[in-house]
Coordinates of C-alpha atoms in Angstrom, one line a residue:
M1 CA 0.0 0.0 0.0
V2 CA 1.4 3.4 -1.0
R3 CA -0.5 5.5 1.5
G4 CA 2.0 6.9 4.0
A5 CA 4.7 4.3 3.1
T6 CA 7.1 6.8 1.6
A7 CA 8.1 10.4 2.2
V8 CA 9.8 13.3 0.6
V9 CA 12.9 14.1 2.6
G10 CA 15.0 16.4 0.3
L11 CA 14.3 19.4 -1.8
G12 CA 16.6 21.0 -4.4
D13 CA 16.1 23.9 -6.8
T14 CA 18.4 25.9 -9.1
P15 CA 17.6 29.6 -9.5
F16 CA 14.9 30.5 -12.0
H17 CA 16.5 32.1 -15.1
K18 CA 14.6 33.9 -17.9
R19 CA 14.2 31.4 -20.7
G20 CA 17.5 30.9 -22.6
T21 CA 19.7 32.9 -20.2
S22 CA 21.0 30.3 -17.7
G23 CA 24.1 29.5 -19.8
E24 CA 23.7 25.8 -18.9
P25 CA 21.9 22.9 -20.6
A26 CA 19.0 21.2 -18.9
L27 CA 21.2 18.2 -18.0
K28 CA 23.4 20.3 -15.8
L29 CA 20.5 22.0 -14.2
A30 CA 18.9 18.6 -13.4
L31 CA 22.2 17.5 -11.8
R32 CA 22.4 20.7 -9.7
A33 CA 18.9 20.2 -8.4
I34 CA 19.3 16.5 -7.6
V35 CA 22.6 17.1 -5.8
A36 CA 21.0 19.9 -3.8
A37 CA 18.0 17.7 -2.9
A38 CA 20.3 14.9 -1.7
E39 CA 22.3 17.3 0.4
D40 CA 19.1 18.7 1.9
A41 CA 18.1 15.1 2.9
G42 CA 21.6 14.2 4.2
I43 CA 22.0 11.5 1.6
D44 CA 25.0 10.8 -0.7
P45 CA 23.9 11.5 -4.3
A46 CA 25.7 8.3 -5.3
D47 CA 23.1 6.4 -3.2
I48 CA 20.2 7.5 -5.4
D49 CA 19.1 4.3 -7.3
G50 CA 15.9 5.5 -9.0
F51 CA 15.1 8.4 -11.3
V52 CA 11.6 9.5 -12.3
S53 CA 10.5 12.5 -14.3
Y54 CA 7.8 13.7 -16.8
G55 CA 7.3 12.2 -20.2
A56 CA 9.5 14.5 -22.3
E57 CA 12.4 14.8 -19.9
R58 CA 15.7 14.5 -21.8
A59 CA 18.0 14.3 -18.8
E60 CA 17.3 10.6 -18.2
G61 CA 18.8 8.9 -15.1
Q62 CA 21.3 6.9 -17.1
R63 CA 22.8 10.1 -18.5
M64 CA 23.5 11.5 -15.0
M65 CA 25.0 8.3 -13.5
A66 CA 28.7 9.3 -14.1
A67 CA 28.3 12.8 -12.7
L68 CA 26.5 11.6 -9.6
G69 CA 28.7 8.6 -9.1
T70 CA 25.7 6.3 -9.0
K71 CA 26.5 3.0 -7.4
Q72 CA 23.6 1.1 -9.0
L73 CA 20.6 2.2 -11.1
R74 CA 17.7 0.0 -10.1
F75 CA 14.7 2.0 -11.4
G76 CA 13.8 4.6 -14.0
A77 CA 10.5 5.8 -15.3
L78 CA 8.8 8.7 -17.1
A79 CA 5.2 9.8 -16.3
W80 CA 3.1 10.3 -19.4
T81 CA 2.4 13.8 -20.7
H82 CA 3.5 17.2 -19.7
G83 CA 3.2 18.9 -16.3
G84 CA 0.2 16.6 -15.7
G85 CA 2.6 13.8 -14.8
I86 CA 4.6 15.5 -12.1
P87 CA 2.4 14.6 -9.0
G88 CA 2.0 11.2 -10.6
A89 CA 5.8 10.8 -10.8
L90 CA 5.7 10.9 -7.0
G91 CA 3.4 7.9 -7.2
L92 CA 5.7 6.0 -9.5
A93 CA 8.6 6.7 -7.2
A94 CA 6.6 5.5 -4.2
T95 CA 5.6 2.4 -6.0
A96 CA 9.2 1.6 -6.8
I97 CA 10.2 2.0 -3.1
V98 CA 7.2 0.0 -1.7
T99 CA 7.8 -2.9 -4.1
G100 CA 11.5 -3.0 -3.4
Q101 CA 12.7 -1.9 -6.8
A102 CA 14.6 1.1 -5.4
E103 CA 15.4 2.7 -2.0
V104 CA 16.3 6.3 -2.8
V105 CA 14.4 7.9 -5.8
A106 CA 14.9 11.4 -7.3
V107 CA 11.9 12.9 -8.9
Y108 CA 12.9 15.9 -11.0
R109 CA 12.4 18.1 -14.0
A110 CA 14.8 20.5 -15.8
M111 CA 14.3 22.8 -18.7
S112 CA 16.6 25.1 -20.6
E113 CA 16.5 27.0 -23.9
F114 CA 20.3 27.3 -23.7
R115 CA 21.4 25.7 -27.1
G116 CA 17.9 24.2 -27.2
N117 CA 14.7 24.6 -29.2
R118 CA 12.0 23.6 -26.6
G119 CA 9.8 26.5 -27.4
N120 CA 9.9 26.0 -31.1
V121 CA 10.0 22.2 -31.3
D122 CA 8.6 20.6 -28.1
V123 CA 5.7 23.1 -27.8
G124 CA 5.2 24.8 -31.2
Q125 CA 5.6 21.7 -33.3
G126 CA 4.6 19.1 -30.7
D127 CA 1.4 17.1 -30.7
T128 CA -0.9 19.8 -32.0
P129 CA -3.5 18.1 -34.3
A130 CA -3.9 19.2 -37.9
Q131 CA -7.5 20.2 -37.3
Q132 CA -6.3 22.8 -34.8
L133 CA -3.4 24.1 -36.8
V134 CA -5.6 24.8 -39.8
N135 CA -7.9 26.9 -37.6
G136 CA -5.0 29.0 -36.2
I137 CA -4.7 27.1 -32.9
E138 CA -1.0 26.5 -32.4
V139 CA -0.1 26.7 -28.7
P140 CA -1.5 25.6 -25.3
V141 CA -2.7 29.1 -24.3
Q142 CA -5.1 29.1 -27.2
M143 CA -6.5 25.7 -26.4
C144 CA -6.9 26.5 -22.7
A145 CA -8.5 29.8 -23.5
L146 CA -11.3 28.1 -25.4
R147 CA -12.1 26.0 -22.4
S148 CA -11.9 28.8 -19.9
M149 CA -14.1 31.0 -22.2
R150 CA -16.7 28.2 -22.0
L151 CA -16.4 28.2 -18.2
I152 CA -17.1 31.9 -18.1
E153 CA -19.7 32.3 -20.9
A154 CA -21.7 29.1 -20.6
E155 CA -21.2 28.1 -16.9
G156 CA -21.3 31.7 -15.5
V157 CA -18.1 31.6 -13.5
P158 CA -17.0 35.2 -13.1
A159 CA -14.0 36.2 -15.2
R160 CA -12.8 38.0 -12.1
T161 CA -11.8 34.6 -10.6
L162 CA -9.0 34.5 -13.1
R163 CA -7.7 37.9 -12.0
D164 CA -7.8 36.8 -8.3
M165 CA -5.8 33.7 -9.0
A166 CA -3.1 35.8 -10.7
L167 CA -3.2 38.5 -7.9
V168 CA -2.7 35.9 -5.1
S169 CA 0.2 34.2 -6.9
Y170 CA 2.0 37.5 -7.4
H171 CA 1.2 38.5 -3.8
H172 CA 2.9 35.4 -2.5
A173 CA 5.8 35.7 -4.8
A174 CA 6.6 39.1 -3.3
N175 CA 7.8 37.3 -0.1
N176 CA 9.7 34.6 -1.9
P177 CA 13.3 35.5 -2.7
R178 CA 13.5 32.7 -5.3
A179 CA 10.5 34.1 -7.3
V180 CA 11.0 35.8 -10.7
G181 CA 7.7 37.7 -10.2
R182 CA 8.7 39.4 -6.9
G183 CA 7.6 42.8 -8.1
G184 CA 4.0 42.1 -7.3
L185 CA 0.8 42.8 -9.2
D186 CA -2.2 45.0 -8.6
A187 CA -5.7 44.9 -10.1
A188 CA -5.2 48.0 -12.2
T189 CA -2.0 46.6 -13.8
Y190 CA -3.7 43.3 -14.5
D191 CA -6.8 44.9 -16.0
S192 CA -4.7 47.1 -18.4
S193 CA -2.3 44.3 -19.4
R194 CA -2.4 43.0 -23.0
W195 CA -4.5 40.1 -24.2
I196 CA -2.7 36.9 -25.1
S197 CA -5.7 34.8 -26.0
E198 CA -9.0 35.9 -24.5
P199 CA -9.9 35.5 -21.7
Y200 CA -6.2 35.3 -20.8
R201 CA -4.1 38.4 -20.3
I202 CA -0.3 38.2 -20.0
Y203 CA -0.5 37.8 -16.2
D204 CA -2.9 34.8 -16.5
C205 CA -0.1 32.8 -18.2
S206 CA 2.8 30.8 -16.7
R207 CA 6.2 31.8 -17.7
E208 CA 8.9 29.4 -18.9
N209 CA 12.2 29.4 -17.2
D210 CA 15.6 27.8 -17.4
A211 CA 15.7 25.9 -14.1
G212 CA 15.9 22.5 -12.4
S213 CA 13.9 21.2 -9.5
A214 CA 14.0 17.9 -7.6
V215 CA 12.8 16.0 -4.6
I216 CA 14.1 12.8 -2.9
L217 CA 11.8 10.1 -1.7
V218 CA 12.6 7.2 0.6
S219 CA 10.6 4.8 2.7
A220 CA 8.7 6.2 5.7
E221 CA 10.9 4.1 8.0
R222 CA 14.1 5.5 6.6
A223 CA 12.7 9.0 6.6
R224 CA 12.3 9.1 10.4
D225 CA 16.1 8.9 10.8
L226 CA 17.0 11.7 8.4
R227 CA 17.5 15.4 9.2
R228 CA 14.4 16.9 7.6
T229 CA 10.8 16.7 8.7
P230 CA 9.3 14.1 6.3
A231 CA 6.3 15.0 4.1
Y232 CA 4.5 11.7 3.7
L233 CA 2.9 10.8 0.4
L234 CA -0.7 9.7 1.0
G235 CA -1.7 9.3 -2.7
A236 CA -0.8 10.4 -6.2
P237 CA -3.4 9.1 -8.7
M238 CA -3.0 9.7 -12.4
G239 CA -5.4 9.3 -15.3
A240 CA -8.1 10.7 -17.6
A241 CA -11.8 10.5 -17.7
G242 CA -13.4 8.3 -20.4
R243 CA -14.3 11.2 -22.6
W244 CA -11.0 13.0 -22.2
G245 CA -7.7 11.5 -23.2
M246 CA -6.5 12.4 -26.7
R247 CA -9.9 13.4 -28.0
E248 CA -8.5 17.0 -27.8
E249 CA -11.4 19.4 -28.1
S250 CA -14.1 16.9 -27.5
G251 CA -13.8 16.7 -23.7
D252 CA -17.1 16.7 -21.8
P253 CA -17.6 19.0 -20.0
Y254 CA -15.6 21.2 -22.3
W255 CA -14.4 23.5 -19.5
S256 CA -12.9 20.6 -17.6
A257 CA -9.2 20.7 -16.5
G258 CA -9.3 16.9 -16.8
F259 CA -9.5 16.0 -13.1
Q260 CA -12.8 14.2 -13.2
G261 CA -12.3 10.8 -11.5
V262 CA -8.7 11.5 -10.7
A263 CA -9.6 13.9 -7.8
D264 CA -12.2 11.5 -6.5
R265 CA -9.6 8.7 -6.5
L266 CA -7.3 10.9 -4.4
W267 CA -9.9 11.4 -1.7
R268 CA -10.8 7.7 -1.7
E269 CA -7.2 6.6 -1.5
T270 CA -6.2 9.0 1.2
G271 CA -9.3 9.0 3.4
Y272 CA -9.4 12.7 3.3
G273 CA -11.6 15.2 1.4
P274 CA -11.3 18.8 0.1
G275 CA -12.5 20.2 3.4
D276 CA -9.5 18.7 5.2
V277 CA -6.8 20.3 3.0
D278 CA -4.8 23.1 4.6
V279 CA -2.9 24.5 1.6
A280 CA -2.8 23.8 -2.1
Q281 CA -0.3 24.2 -4.9
I282 CA -2.5 24.4 -8.0
Y283 CA -0.8 24.0 -11.4
E284 CA -1.6 27.0 -13.4
N285 CA -0.5 26.8 -17.0
M286 CA -3.2 29.5 -17.2
T287 CA -5.4 30.9 -14.4
G288 CA -8.7 29.6 -15.8
M289 CA -7.4 26.0 -15.7
G290 CA -6.5 26.5 -12.1
V291 CA -10.1 27.6 -11.4
S292 CA -11.4 24.5 -13.1
A293 CA -9.0 22.3 -11.1
L294 CA -10.3 23.8 -7.8
I295 CA -13.9 23.0 -9.0
E296 CA -13.1 19.5 -10.0
H297 CA -11.3 18.7 -6.7
G298 CA -14.4 19.6 -4.9
F299 CA -13.3 22.8 -3.2
C300 CA -16.3 24.6 -4.7
T301 CA -19.0 24.0 -7.3
V302 CA -19.3 25.7 -10.7
E303 CA -22.2 27.8 -9.2
G304 CA -20.2 28.6 -6.1
A305 CA -16.8 29.3 -7.8
G306 CA -17.4 33.1 -7.8
E307 CA -17.8 33.1 -4.0
F308 CA -15.0 30.7 -3.3
V309 CA -12.3 31.8 -5.7
T310 CA -11.4 35.2 -4.2
F311 CA -8.2 36.8 -3.2
D312 CA -9.2 36.8 0.5
N313 CA -10.0 33.1 0.4
L314 CA -6.8 32.1 -1.4
V315 CA -4.2 34.2 0.4
A316 CA -1.8 33.0 3.1
P317 CA -1.9 32.8 6.0
T318 CA -5.6 33.7 6.6
G319 CA -7.5 32.4 3.6
M320 CA -9.9 29.5 3.7
L321 CA -7.6 27.6 1.2
P322 CA -4.3 29.4 0.6
V323 CA -3.1 28.6 -2.9
N324 CA 0.3 28.8 -4.7
T325 CA 2.1 30.1 -1.6
S326 CA 5.4 30.3 -3.4
G327 CA 4.0 32.2 -6.3
G328 CA 3.3 29.1 -8.4
N329 CA 3.9 28.7 -12.1
L330 CA 2.8 32.3 -12.7
A331 CA 5.1 34.2 -10.4
E332 CA 7.7 31.9 -8.8
G333 CA 8.8 30.2 -12.0
F334 CA 7.9 27.4 -14.3
V335 CA 9.5 24.0 -14.7
H336 CA 6.3 22.0 -15.5
G337 CA 5.0 22.3 -12.0
M338 CA 7.9 20.5 -10.4
S339 CA 8.6 23.4 -8.0
L340 CA 5.1 23.2 -6.7
V341 CA 6.0 19.9 -5.1
G342 CA 8.8 21.6 -3.2
E343 CA 6.4 24.2 -1.9
A344 CA 3.9 21.6 -0.9
V345 CA 6.7 19.9 1.2
R346 CA 7.9 23.2 2.7
Q347 CA 4.3 23.9 4.0
V348 CA 4.4 20.5 5.8
R349 CA 7.9 21.3 7.1
G350 CA 6.8 24.7 8.3
T351 CA 9.4 26.6 6.2
S352 CA 7.5 28.3 3.5
T353 CA 8.0 32.0 2.9
N354 CA 4.2 32.3 3.2
Q355 CA 3.6 29.6 5.8
V356 CA 0.1 28.5 6.7
P357 CA 0.1 27.9 10.5
G358 CA -0.2 24.3 11.4
A359 CA -0.4 23.0 7.8
T360 CA -0.6 19.3 7.8
L361 CA -2.3 18.3 4.6
S362 CA -0.7 19.8 1.5
L363 CA -2.2 19.3 -2.0
V364 CA -0.3 19.6 -5.3
T365 CA -1.9 19.2 -8.8
G366 CA -0.4 18.7 -12.2
G367 CA -1.0 19.9 -15.8
P368 CA -4.7 20.9 -16.1
G369 CA -5.9 20.4 -19.6
D370 CA -3.3 17.7 -20.5
P371 CA -4.6 14.5 -21.9
V372 CA -3.5 12.8 -18.6
V373 CA -3.4 14.6 -15.3
S374 CA -2.4 13.7 -11.8
T375 CA -2.7 15.0 -8.3
A376 CA -1.1 14.3 -4.9
L377 CA -1.6 14.8 -1.2
L378 CA 1.4 15.2 1.1
A379 CA 1.1 15.1 4.9
G380 CA 2.8 15.6 8.2
S381 CA 3.0 12.7 10.6
A382 CA -0.1 13.9 12.5
A383 CA -2.2 13.1 9.4
L384 CA -1.0 9.5 8.9

């Protein structure tokens, strides 16, 4: 059984650089993040025997063995799809540990435009179907904009909820020395900012960065003897609803972020529900998809989204559900949501720059709108 059997014991991040400015390839950024996570845990990097990342990660474990001095590679895996796979990657790592396939697993993601073409090749010429390209739909922001417009126009969710999601992320980033969006954001600046793809303005969109981020997982038994407060993994389901998957623009309901069924499985597997969660790191490729993710996790209904998704409800430390307390993908930095895992762990440790008092249950979601998504719940020892 995975519930509470493993824990995150180490965190590692490189600085967030503006895309293409790090001066280092993704492989080196991945190595820096993994070594930092191992040092945080008090574990020799050479003892890492498992590596897990998201589907298009190019810094595979076997490429890093020489630099890390790996004693033995026992497990390696990639979670399907984009940022949707990051919480699910925690589940893969936990499964490897519970089944005896590995003892120390690094879950990581690194991105760099230094001598690379991710923006032009991986995104711009990736899996976009021909029927979208011929209609001028080329990039994720356009696809997500269509779904969020349906949420606003057909379902009646106020467009103001998108603004509040952005404002709270930038508010939290102002206290985070790692964040690239530390300058803050006010409502007037948001309202006057340029459109990217309606209903999204520039502040609704995540920013891509050159960076690496990693966490280290071990068994719960081993975690108790290490230097850091463990963040126990209670569950990390991955999947897609029957009418989602690769049907692209035929999802039902169309405004969905893809968490139908996946969120329900999380609550069943962990024994907790949305009302028990103390703090949430909600993957925002764009703000509207974050709103949909909150709805589909049961924090509010479509009809009640306008009342729930407000700045006051989402801000730390006083909000009903503080969200994206590091600044999230919008304002801290973007490496396909991997850094959200680190912030979820910091909340359990009590070391966040926007700490929620007494946080015990910490949620992290992945890749809303991807064909496959995942979600995870981390906990302090009191919630086991």
